[in-house]
Amino acid sequence: MGSVAIEDSRSFPKKPVPSGAWDTHHHIFEPDRFPFAEGRHFTPARASLEDLRKFEKSIEVDHVCIAHGLSYGPDCRSLLYYLEQFRGQARGICVLDPETVSDELLDEYHEAGVRSVRLDFFRHKAMDNVQLQTELVEATATRLARWGRPGWSIQIQQPHLEFWPRLRDVVDRCPVPVVVDHFALIAGSSYRANDHTTNIQDNSYLAEGERIGLAALCETLRNGNLWIKLSAPYRCSNLAPGYDDLCWLVRCFVDANPRRVVWGSDWPHTQRHKDRAGKSSTSEEAFLQIDDKAWIESLSRWMSEDEWKLLWVENPATLYDYHE
């Protein structure tokens, strides 16, 4: 893939969040109600259901897709409880062990509104191992295919662009869609330079192997079985609140396939992985302070009206099998 440049990062007018919008990635942490799991990789502060409702109202989002917090492990009782509070107006992303989960439990999850499985690469020590990632995706896909219901997907998060030439083949033949979080964790130029000034509006700062990986990722998007979440820009850029060094990357994804991108807040904005290194996993971790409204306005200037509505309304409803 050659250098992809954006001549005008503000080429579209700012736009409001459209009616019927979805937030496809956020968490609820109420350890007083549902204790965290032993062996978790971090301990978040409290972020209640009431707090979530206030946040979504503040950004004018109508529907939510709750991502089960990895700090709870595969025990999804909290997810089922929170989905019940939304009375059919929400969707959920669970965590499970594909080798041991029963058909009866999957039936229960589906009835509750769960439509995706979040793979915990941390717990399986697969974050930096493409072979383990491949095995986990394939095992989970086999389990879901055998279950045989429509509308389910697999959600992953991994930081290696160079893995995508191999992951492309896995995703393309997967019997269910695969969703990758947080811009596929592709670092913007400011994040790569570890400063707050560098704003390169193309992929020229990526290494050759990373550009090959980006081309494979975008090809997989075009093929249609891969989805990208435009979520948690602070995990990929230091240029808050607008994150302008991600503009070229957004356009790269949208140009590849505007029907395979969705928006997620990642509320309540847990710490970045690199800032968590060396800290106790059982000490309570404060949340980041993120200006979500400024980020949404910035993003809106990088997309057309049609692309904007697809991102917020039509694409998530399709991905998460939601019908009014």
Tab-separated table of C-alpha atoms in Angstrom:
chain	number	residue	atom	x	y	z
A	1	MET	CA	0.000	0.000	0.000
A	2	GLY	CA	1.462	3.365	-0.982
A	3	SER	CA	1.376	6.563	1.021
A	4	VAL	CA	-2.215	7.589	1.698
A	5	ALA	CA	-2.539	11.353	2.191
A	6	ILE	CA	-5.434	13.599	3.165
A	7	GLU	CA	-5.150	17.045	1.597
A	8	ASP	CA	-7.790	18.652	3.806
A	9	SER	CA	-8.520	17.013	7.154
A	10	ARG	CA	-11.551	19.298	7.558
A	11	SER	CA	-13.162	18.612	4.202
A	12	PHE	CA	-16.721	18.132	5.524
A	13	PRO	CA	-18.902	20.323	7.763
A	14	LYS	CA	-19.387	19.319	11.382
A	15	LYS	CA	-22.479	17.201	11.989
A	16	PRO	CA	-24.607	16.237	14.991
A	17	VAL	CA	-24.899	12.664	16.166
A	18	PRO	CA	-27.828	11.275	14.133
A	19	SER	CA	-31.058	9.955	15.625
A	20	GLY	CA	-30.879	6.250	16.360
A	21	ALA	CA	-27.129	6.335	17.036
A	22	TRP	CA	-25.230	3.523	18.744
A	23	ASP	CA	-22.276	3.461	21.103
A	24	THR	CA	-20.828	0.043	20.311
A	25	HIS	CA	-18.098	-0.163	22.952
A	26	HIS	CA	-18.274	0.801	26.611
A	27	HIS	CA	-18.265	-0.864	30.022
A	28	ILE	CA	-20.076	-0.813	33.350
A	29	PHE	CA	-18.077	-1.461	36.523
A	30	GLU	CA	-19.995	-1.905	39.760
A	31	PRO	CA	-17.741	-4.106	41.938
A	32	ASP	CA	-20.017	-3.550	44.923
A	33	ARG	CA	-22.763	-5.335	42.966
A	34	PHE	CA	-20.624	-7.722	40.895
A	35	PRO	CA	-17.116	-8.415	42.308
A	36	PHE	CA	-14.185	-8.516	39.916
A	37	ALA	CA	-12.503	-11.809	39.021
A	38	GLU	CA	-9.316	-13.120	40.562
A	39	GLY	CA	-6.301	-12.906	38.260
A	40	ARG	CA	-7.607	-9.830	36.400
A	41	HIS	CA	-5.060	-7.695	34.559
A	42	PHE	CA	-6.350	-4.411	36.065
A	43	THR	CA	-8.884	-3.076	38.579
A	44	PRO	CA	-11.025	-0.214	37.267
A	45	ALA	CA	-12.741	2.387	39.408
A	46	ARG	CA	-16.544	2.355	39.725
A	47	ALA	CA	-18.568	3.355	36.643
A	48	SER	CA	-22.234	2.716	37.278
A	49	LEU	CA	-25.223	2.028	35.056
A	50	GLU	CA	-26.611	5.423	36.054
A	51	ASP	CA	-23.317	7.076	35.053
A	52	LEU	CA	-23.471	5.329	31.671
A	53	ARG	CA	-27.009	6.529	31.016
A	54	LYS	CA	-25.977	10.121	31.793
A	55	PHE	CA	-22.961	9.866	29.512
A	56	GLU	CA	-24.900	8.477	26.549
A	57	LYS	CA	-27.575	11.151	26.962
A	58	SER	CA	-24.879	13.838	26.967
A	59	ILE	CA	-23.633	12.745	23.532
A	60	GLU	CA	-27.164	12.001	22.216
A	61	VAL	CA	-26.767	8.262	21.731
A	62	ASP	CA	-29.955	6.149	21.702
A	63	HIS	CA	-28.631	2.568	21.740
A	64	VAL	CA	-25.746	0.871	23.515
A	65	CYS	CA	-23.729	-2.278	23.048
A	66	ILE	CA	-22.232	-3.253	26.399
A	67	ALA	CA	-18.784	-4.835	26.235
A	68	HIS	CA	-18.340	-7.209	29.171
A	69	GLY	CA	-15.369	-5.976	31.199
A	70	LEU	CA	-12.370	-8.312	31.113
A	71	SER	CA	-11.876	-7.594	34.825
A	72	TYR	CA	-14.957	-9.767	35.405
A	73	GLY	CA	-13.487	-12.736	33.533
A	74	PRO	CA	-15.908	-15.084	31.731
A	75	ASP	CA	-18.615	-14.679	34.402
A	76	CYS	CA	-21.235	-12.711	32.458
A	77	ARG	CA	-23.943	-12.426	35.110
A	78	SER	CA	-23.325	-8.681	35.283
A	79	LEU	CA	-23.758	-8.331	31.505
A	80	LEU	CA	-27.077	-10.180	31.600
A	81	TYR	CA	-28.266	-7.977	34.445
A	82	TYR	CA	-27.398	-4.735	32.642
A	83	LEU	CA	-28.958	-5.883	29.375
A	84	GLU	CA	-32.169	-6.578	31.247
A	85	GLN	CA	-32.249	-2.966	32.442
A	86	PHE	CA	-32.402	-1.755	28.821
A	87	ARG	CA	-35.461	-3.930	28.031
A	88	GLY	CA	-34.451	-5.074	24.578
A	89	GLN	CA	-33.034	-1.733	23.414
A	90	ALA	CA	-29.381	-2.763	23.820
A	91	ARG	CA	-26.935	-5.426	22.727
A	92	GLY	CA	-24.085	-7.131	24.558
A	93	ILE	CA	-20.613	-8.526	23.955
A	94	CYS	CA	-19.777	-11.467	26.208
A	95	VAL	CA	-16.625	-13.291	27.250
A	96	LEU	CA	-16.699	-17.092	27.253
A	97	ASP	CA	-14.689	-20.277	27.018
A	98	PRO	CA	-15.707	-21.714	23.611
A	99	GLU	CA	-14.659	-25.238	24.585
A	100	THR	CA	-16.872	-25.484	27.662
A	101	VAL	CA	-19.824	-23.159	27.072
A	102	SER	CA	-23.107	-25.023	26.644
A	103	ASP	CA	-25.757	-24.588	23.985
A	104	GLU	CA	-28.188	-23.700	26.757
A	105	LEU	CA	-26.020	-20.833	27.983
A	106	LEU	CA	-25.551	-19.499	24.448
A	107	ASP	CA	-29.317	-19.640	24.006
A	108	GLU	CA	-29.712	-17.635	27.214
A	109	TYR	CA	-27.157	-15.072	26.047
A	110	HIS	CA	-28.837	-14.703	22.667
A	111	GLU	CA	-32.258	-14.209	24.222
A	112	ALA	CA	-30.797	-11.528	26.508
A	113	GLY	CA	-29.373	-9.590	23.537
A	114	VAL	CA	-25.775	-10.810	23.383
A	115	ARG	CA	-24.503	-10.828	19.799
A	116	SER	CA	-20.715	-10.963	20.055
A	117	VAL	CA	-17.889	-12.744	21.857
A	118	ARG	CA	-14.946	-10.743	23.145
A	119	LEU	CA	-11.677	-12.698	23.041
A	120	ASP	CA	-9.395	-12.114	26.023
A	121	PHE	CA	-5.956	-12.184	24.420
A	122	PHE	CA	-4.472	-10.964	27.721
A	123	ARG	CA	-5.626	-14.009	29.683
A	124	HIS	CA	-4.476	-16.376	26.936
A	125	LYS	CA	-1.108	-14.596	26.551
A	126	ALA	CA	-1.913	-14.119	22.870
A	127	MET	CA	-1.518	-10.351	22.551
A	128	ASP	CA	1.871	-10.741	20.842
A	129	ASN	CA	1.415	-14.205	19.357
A	130	VAL	CA	-0.332	-14.501	15.995
A	131	GLN	CA	-0.494	-18.298	16.195
A	132	LEU	CA	-2.415	-18.172	19.488
A	133	GLN	CA	-4.669	-15.417	18.119
A	134	THR	CA	-5.456	-17.548	15.082
A	135	GLU	CA	-6.238	-20.586	17.222
A	136	LEU	CA	-8.557	-18.606	19.526
A	137	VAL	CA	-10.464	-17.038	16.636
A	138	GLU	CA	-10.876	-20.367	14.877
A	139	ALA	CA	-11.967	-22.221	18.036
A	140	THR	CA	-14.534	-19.552	18.881
A	141	ALA	CA	-15.824	-19.371	15.316
A	142	THR	CA	-16.234	-23.139	15.222
A	143	ARG	CA	-18.225	-23.001	18.443
A	144	LEU	CA	-20.511	-20.228	17.203
A	145	ALA	CA	-20.990	-21.843	13.793
A	146	ARG	CA	-22.044	-25.073	15.487
A	147	TRP	CA	-24.519	-23.071	17.560
A	148	GLY	CA	-25.993	-21.839	14.299
A	149	ARG	CA	-27.679	-18.558	15.109
A	150	PRO	CA	-27.412	-15.412	12.921
A	151	GLY	CA	-26.078	-12.095	14.068
A	152	TRP	CA	-23.093	-13.141	16.207
A	153	SER	CA	-19.512	-11.920	15.778
A	154	ILE	CA	-16.069	-12.246	17.326
A	155	GLN	CA	-14.348	-9.175	18.763
A	156	ILE	CA	-10.562	-8.876	19.044
A	157	GLN	CA	-7.958	-6.333	20.095
A	158	GLN	CA	-4.341	-6.733	19.073
A	159	PRO	CA	-1.543	-4.220	18.390
A	160	HIS	CA	0.465	-5.810	15.580
A	161	LEU	CA	-0.124	-4.502	12.058
A	162	GLU	CA	2.369	-7.038	10.757
A	163	PHE	CA	0.000	-9.860	11.812
A	164	TRP	CA	-2.695	-8.891	9.301
A	165	PRO	CA	-1.379	-10.738	6.228
A	166	ARG	CA	-1.934	-13.930	8.229
A	167	LEU	CA	-5.091	-12.784	10.058
A	168	ARG	CA	-6.642	-11.781	6.720
A	169	ASP	CA	-6.974	-15.418	5.676
A	170	VAL	CA	-8.406	-16.381	9.077
A	171	VAL	CA	-11.009	-13.618	8.976
A	172	ASP	CA	-11.989	-14.177	5.343
A	173	ARG	CA	-12.855	-17.835	5.952
A	174	CYS	CA	-14.412	-17.276	9.384
A	175	PRO	CA	-18.120	-18.300	9.487
A	176	VAL	CA	-18.975	-15.237	11.598
A	177	PRO	CA	-17.849	-11.590	11.282
A	178	VAL	CA	-14.729	-10.445	13.137
A	179	VAL	CA	-14.646	-7.002	14.767
A	180	VAL	CA	-11.368	-5.291	15.671
A	181	ASP	CA	-11.334	-2.655	18.414
A	182	HIS	CA	-9.828	0.802	18.658
A	183	PHE	CA	-8.599	1.578	15.127
A	184	ALA	CA	-6.878	-1.838	15.132
A	185	LEU	CA	-4.496	-0.128	17.611
A	186	ILE	CA	-2.646	1.526	14.728
A	187	ALA	CA	-0.576	4.313	16.255
A	188	GLY	CA	-0.976	7.796	14.843
A	189	SER	CA	2.207	9.762	14.222
A	190	SER	CA	2.010	11.626	17.558
A	191	TYR	CA	1.615	8.375	19.466
A	192	ARG	CA	4.473	6.775	17.577
A	193	ALA	CA	6.716	9.783	18.247
A	194	ASN	CA	5.528	9.950	21.879
A	195	ASP	CA	4.862	13.692	21.661
A	196	HIS	CA	1.956	16.096	21.273
A	197	THR	CA	2.991	17.854	18.059
A	198	THR	CA	3.691	15.365	15.266
A	199	ASN	CA	0.767	15.268	12.855
A	200	ILE	CA	1.640	13.320	9.721
A	201	GLN	CA	-1.388	12.967	7.465
A	202	ASP	CA	-0.359	9.796	5.655
A	203	ASN	CA	1.170	6.417	6.465
A	204	SER	CA	4.761	7.376	5.640
A	205	TYR	CA	5.903	7.030	9.270
A	206	LEU	CA	4.957	3.342	9.329
A	207	ALA	CA	7.634	0.725	8.713
A	208	GLU	CA	7.457	-1.227	5.451
A	209	GLY	CA	6.111	-4.332	7.194
A	210	GLU	CA	3.417	-2.251	8.866
A	211	ARG	CA	2.328	-0.741	5.544
A	212	ILE	CA	2.040	-4.266	4.141
A	213	GLY	CA	-0.061	-5.174	7.166
A	214	LEU	CA	-2.266	-2.111	6.698
A	215	ALA	CA	-2.864	-3.069	3.074
A	216	ALA	CA	-3.885	-6.580	4.194
A	217	LEU	CA	-6.217	-5.148	6.848
A	218	CYS	CA	-7.912	-2.815	4.355
A	219	GLU	CA	-8.255	-5.630	1.838
A	220	THR	CA	-9.968	-7.689	4.539
A	221	LEU	CA	-12.324	-4.778	5.202
A	222	ARG	CA	-13.197	-4.630	1.515
A	223	ASN	CA	-13.884	-8.363	1.499
A	224	GLY	CA	-16.615	-7.702	4.037
A	225	ASN	CA	-16.139	-10.087	6.975
A	226	LEU	CA	-14.021	-7.671	9.021
A	227	TRP	CA	-15.373	-4.658	10.928
A	228	ILE	CA	-13.434	-1.790	12.528
A	229	LYS	CA	-14.429	0.163	15.621
A	230	LEU	CA	-13.509	3.850	15.536
A	231	SER	CA	-13.149	3.883	19.293
A	232	ALA	CA	-10.750	5.079	21.996
A	233	PRO	CA	-8.633	7.420	19.826
A	234	TYR	CA	-6.509	8.234	22.884
A	235	ARG	CA	-5.097	4.714	22.592
A	236	CYS	CA	-3.634	5.648	19.210
A	237	SER	CA	-3.000	9.420	19.340
A	238	ASN	CA	-1.653	12.070	21.720
A	239	LEU	CA	-3.401	14.926	19.886
A	240	ALA	CA	-6.468	15.302	22.119
A	241	PRO	CA	-9.180	16.393	21.807
A	242	GLY	CA	-9.420	16.215	17.995
A	243	TYR	CA	-6.817	13.479	17.327
A	244	ASP	CA	-6.030	14.954	13.907
A	245	ASP	CA	-3.233	12.487	13.158
A	246	LEU	CA	-5.900	9.762	12.863
A	247	CYS	CA	-7.746	11.513	10.021
A	248	TRP	CA	-5.803	9.711	7.283
A	249	LEU	CA	-6.480	6.381	9.039
A	250	VAL	CA	-10.228	7.007	9.318
A	251	ARG	CA	-10.367	7.825	5.612
A	252	CYS	CA	-8.327	4.717	4.846
A	253	PHE	CA	-10.907	2.529	6.611
A	254	VAL	CA	-13.975	4.341	5.298
A	255	ASP	CA	-12.683	4.363	1.740
A	256	ALA	CA	-12.007	0.631	1.984
A	257	ASN	CA	-15.574	-0.124	3.108
A	258	PRO	CA	-17.927	2.498	4.600
A	259	ARG	CA	-20.342	-0.278	5.634
A	260	ARG	CA	-17.822	-1.933	7.933
A	261	VAL	CA	-17.027	0.847	10.423
A	262	VAL	CA	-18.844	1.576	13.702
A	263	TRP	CA	-18.349	4.095	16.519
A	264	GLY	CA	-17.550	3.325	20.142
A	265	SER	CA	-16.704	5.556	23.079
A	266	ASP	CA	-14.731	3.104	25.243
A	267	TRP	CA	-16.377	4.891	28.204
A	268	PRO	CA	-15.466	5.185	31.062
A	269	HIS	CA	-12.042	5.499	29.419
A	270	THR	CA	-9.733	3.093	31.199
A	271	GLN	CA	-5.993	3.704	31.225
A	272	ARG	CA	-3.881	2.983	28.159
A	273	HIS	CA	-2.110	-0.370	28.224
A	274	LYS	CA	1.375	1.159	28.107
A	275	ASP	CA	0.598	3.349	31.143
A	276	ARG	CA	-0.504	0.298	33.111
A	277	ALA	CA	2.797	-1.554	32.738
A	278	GLY	CA	4.523	-2.367	36.022
A	279	LYS	CA	1.550	-1.375	38.197
A	280	SER	CA	-0.379	-3.613	40.543
A	281	SER	CA	-3.356	-5.284	38.873
A	282	THR	CA	-5.349	-5.094	42.111
A	283	SER	CA	-4.902	-1.374	42.856
A	284	GLU	CA	-7.896	0.716	41.789
A	285	GLU	CA	-7.198	2.558	38.568
A	286	ALA	CA	-8.643	6.017	37.850
A	287	PHE	CA	-10.262	6.762	34.490
A	288	LEU	CA	-8.911	9.130	31.860
A	289	GLN	CA	-10.646	12.463	31.302
A	290	ILE	CA	-11.658	12.552	27.634
A	291	ASP	CA	-13.548	15.294	25.761
A	292	ASP	CA	-15.861	12.993	23.807
A	293	LYS	CA	-17.921	15.814	22.299
A	294	ALA	CA	-14.842	17.466	20.803
A	295	TRP	CA	-13.665	14.129	19.419
A	296	ILE	CA	-17.076	13.436	17.832
A	297	GLU	CA	-17.096	16.894	16.217
A	298	SER	CA	-13.583	16.340	14.845
A	299	LEU	CA	-14.519	12.948	13.430
A	300	SER	CA	-17.666	14.349	11.830
A	301	ARG	CA	-15.534	16.671	9.676
A	302	TRP	CA	-13.748	13.693	8.120
A	303	MET	CA	-16.864	11.948	6.810
A	304	SER	CA	-19.748	12.674	4.452
A	305	GLU	CA	-23.383	12.741	5.606
A	306	ASP	CA	-24.030	9.269	4.208
A	307	GLU	CA	-20.877	7.830	5.767
A	308	TRP	CA	-21.754	9.472	9.086
A	309	LYS	CA	-25.197	7.869	9.237
A	310	LEU	CA	-23.790	4.476	8.283
A	311	LEU	CA	-21.193	4.740	11.052
A	312	TRP	CA	-23.658	5.602	13.815
A	313	VAL	CA	-26.961	3.984	12.844
A	314	GLU	CA	-27.120	1.508	9.980
A	315	ASN	CA	-23.831	-0.335	10.422
A	316	PRO	CA	-24.186	-1.137	14.150
A	317	ALA	CA	-27.804	-2.230	13.706
A	318	THR	CA	-26.636	-4.630	10.992
A	319	LEU	CA	-23.621	-5.913	12.930
A	320	TYR	CA	-25.537	-6.516	16.150
A	321	ASP	CA	-28.705	-7.920	14.562
A	322	TYR	CA	-30.981	-5.178	15.889
A	323	HIS	CA	-34.430	-4.514	14.482
A	324	GLU	CA	-36.854	-1.886	15.810
